[in-house]
PDB file of C-alpha atoms in Angstrom:
ATOM      1  CA  UNK L  14      -0.355  -0.096   0.273  1.00 60.00           C
ATOM      2  CA  UNK L  15       1.573   3.728  -0.955  1.00 75.00           C
ATOM      3  CA  UNK L  16       1.731   6.112   1.572  1.00 87.00           C
ATOM      4  CA  UNK L  17       2.062   9.928   1.242  1.00 88.00           C
ATOM      5  CA  UNK L  18       5.104  10.616   3.664  1.00 89.00           C
ATOM      6  CA  UNK L  19       7.001   9.069   5.573  1.00 91.00           C
ATOM      7  CA  UNK L  20       7.412  10.179   9.096  1.00 90.00           C
ATOM      8  CA  UNK L  21      11.230   9.361   9.841  1.00 90.00           C
ATOM      9  CA  UNK L  22      11.839  11.032   6.664  1.00 88.00           C
ATOM     10  CA  UNK L  23       9.986  13.678   7.644  1.00 85.00           C
ATOM     11  CA  UNK L  24      12.110  14.765  10.830  1.00 82.00           C
ATOM     12  CA  UNK L  25      15.708  14.268   8.603  1.00 69.00           C
ATOM     13  CA  UNK L  26      14.336  16.713   6.105  1.00 65.00           C
ATOM     14  CA  UNK L  27      14.260  19.415   9.172  1.00 58.00           C
ATOM     15  CA  UNK L  28      17.816  18.563   9.117  1.00 53.00           C
ATOM     16  CA  UNK L  29      18.935  19.005   6.206  1.00 49.00           C
ATOM     17  CA  UNK L  30      19.551  15.760   5.871  1.00 54.00           C
ATOM     18  CA  UNK L  31      16.455  12.626   3.673  1.00 53.00           C
ATOM     19  CA  UNK L  32      15.156  12.655   0.490  1.00 61.00           C
ATOM     20  CA  UNK L  33      11.928  10.243  -0.700  1.00 65.00           C
ATOM     21  CA  UNK L  34      11.771   8.813  -4.119  1.00 70.00           C
ATOM     22  CA  UNK L  35       8.659   7.594  -5.295  1.00 78.00           C
ATOM     23  CA  UNK L  36       9.452   3.722  -5.164  1.00 81.00           C
ATOM     24  CA  UNK L  37      10.396   4.257  -1.496  1.00 79.00           C
ATOM     25  CA  UNK L  38       7.054   6.410  -0.980  1.00 86.00           C
ATOM     26  CA  UNK L  39       4.887   3.616  -3.268  1.00 84.00           C
ATOM     27  CA  UNK L  40       6.712   0.350  -0.917  1.00 85.00           C
ATOM     28  CA  UNK L  41       6.101   1.532   1.997  1.00 91.00           C
ATOM     29  CA  UNK L  42       3.333   1.251   4.997  1.00 94.00           C
ATOM     30  CA  UNK L  43       1.307   2.172   7.736  1.00 95.00           C
ATOM     31  CA  UNK L  44       4.085   0.739  10.462  1.00 96.00           C
ATOM     32  CA  UNK L  45       1.728  -1.729  12.856  1.00 95.00           C
ATOM     33  CA  UNK L  46       3.384  -0.893  16.137  1.00 96.00           C
ATOM     34  CA  UNK L  47       3.654   2.763  16.364  1.00 96.00           C
ATOM     35  CA  UNK L  48       1.332   3.326  13.113  1.00 96.00           C
ATOM     36  CA  UNK L  49       3.069   5.636  11.637  1.00 95.00           C
ATOM     37  CA  UNK L  50       3.505   5.951   7.642  1.00 95.00           C
ATOM     38  CA  UNK L  51       6.996   4.800   7.258  1.00 94.00           C
ATOM     39  CA  UNK L  52       8.902   4.420   3.680  1.00 92.00           C
ATOM     40  CA  UNK L  53      11.160   1.223   2.152  1.00 91.00           C
ATOM     41  CA  UNK L  54      13.798   2.499   3.415  1.00 91.00           C
ATOM     42  CA  UNK L  55      13.231   3.178   6.720  1.00 93.00           C
ATOM     43  CA  UNK L  56      11.192  -0.652   7.101  1.00 95.00           C
ATOM     44  CA  UNK L  57      12.863  -3.065   8.444  1.00 96.00           C
ATOM     45  CA  UNK L  58      11.898  -7.139   8.997  1.00 96.00           C
ATOM     46  CA  UNK L  59      11.372  -8.623  12.826  1.00 96.00           C
ATOM     47  CA  UNK L  60      10.891 -11.952  13.360  1.00 96.00           C
ATOM     48  CA  UNK L  61       9.170 -14.024  16.203  1.00 96.00           C
ATOM     49  CA  UNK L  62       7.470 -17.413  17.123  1.00 96.00           C
ATOM     50  CA  UNK L  63       4.104 -17.613  18.138  1.00 96.00           C
ATOM     51  CA  UNK L  64       3.659 -18.598  21.529  1.00 94.00           C
ATOM     52  CA  UNK L  65       0.629 -20.789  20.592  1.00 94.00           C
ATOM     53  CA  UNK L  66       1.282 -22.910  17.576  1.00 95.00           C
ATOM     54  CA  UNK L  67       5.224 -22.069  17.261  1.00 94.00           C
ATOM     55  CA  UNK L  68       5.023 -21.875  14.095  1.00 96.00           C
ATOM     56  CA  UNK L  69       7.572 -18.356  13.005  1.00 97.00           C
ATOM     57  CA  UNK L  70       6.233 -15.373  11.354  1.00 96.00           C
ATOM     58  CA  UNK L  71       7.438 -12.067   9.930  1.00 96.00           C
ATOM     59  CA  UNK L  72       6.233  -8.901  10.071  1.00 96.00           C
ATOM     60  CA  UNK L  73       8.089  -4.898   8.198  1.00 96.00           C
ATOM     61  CA  UNK L  74       8.616  -2.384  10.792  1.00 96.00           C
ATOM     62  CA  UNK L  75       9.794   1.004  10.609  1.00 96.00           C
ATOM     63  CA  UNK L  76      13.252   1.205  12.023  1.00 95.00           C
ATOM     64  CA  UNK L  77      12.733   3.493  15.197  1.00 95.00           C
ATOM     65  CA  UNK L  78       9.964   0.566  16.841  1.00 95.00           C
ATOM     66  CA  UNK L  79      13.602  -1.381  15.390  1.00 95.00           C
ATOM     67  CA  UNK L  80      16.008   0.713  17.489  1.00 95.00           C
ATOM     68  CA  UNK L  81      14.251   1.749  20.506  1.00 94.00           C
ATOM     69  CA  UNK L  82      12.496  -2.046  20.844  1.00 93.00           C
ATOM     70  CA  UNK L  83       9.285  -0.684  20.367  1.00 94.00           C
ATOM     71  CA  UNK L  84       7.914  -4.208  18.146  1.00 93.00           C
ATOM     72  CA  UNK L  85       9.278  -6.259  21.663  1.00 92.00           C
ATOM     73  CA  UNK L  86       6.174  -4.484  23.208  1.00 92.00           C
ATOM     74  CA  UNK L  87       3.419  -5.758  20.909  1.00 90.00           C
ATOM     75  CA  UNK L  88       1.383  -8.284  21.321  1.00 90.00           C
ATOM     76  CA  UNK L  89       4.373  -9.521  24.021  1.00 88.00           C
ATOM     77  CA  UNK L  90       1.853 -12.107  24.819  1.00 92.00           C
ATOM     78  CA  UNK L  91       1.744 -14.109  22.035  1.00 93.00           C
ATOM     79  CA  UNK L  92       4.472 -13.237  20.749  1.00 93.00           C
ATOM     80  CA  UNK L  93       8.052 -14.745  21.803  1.00 93.00           C
ATOM     81  CA  UNK L  94      10.972 -12.225  19.690  1.00 92.00           C
ATOM     82  CA  UNK L  95      13.246 -13.817  17.599  1.00 89.00           C
ATOM     83  CA  UNK L  96      14.581 -10.635  16.201  1.00 74.00           C
TER      84      UNK L  96
END
């Protein structure tokens, strides 16, 4: 799902860095942890094992949530985090 802007790129633009390409926006999503739009350049994959079934699963999450470990609080009672 394409997004209109990236919250991380917007922060970098304030400091004179960052530019978001249309390709990065087209591959962007709304982060399932912080619910902010993030471009493809600022997404990373996190992996977990479901406690109920033991199956491994993954999702794309913004790099701010990964760096701050906020993704570990996302449904912590149902998931054992791998990365």
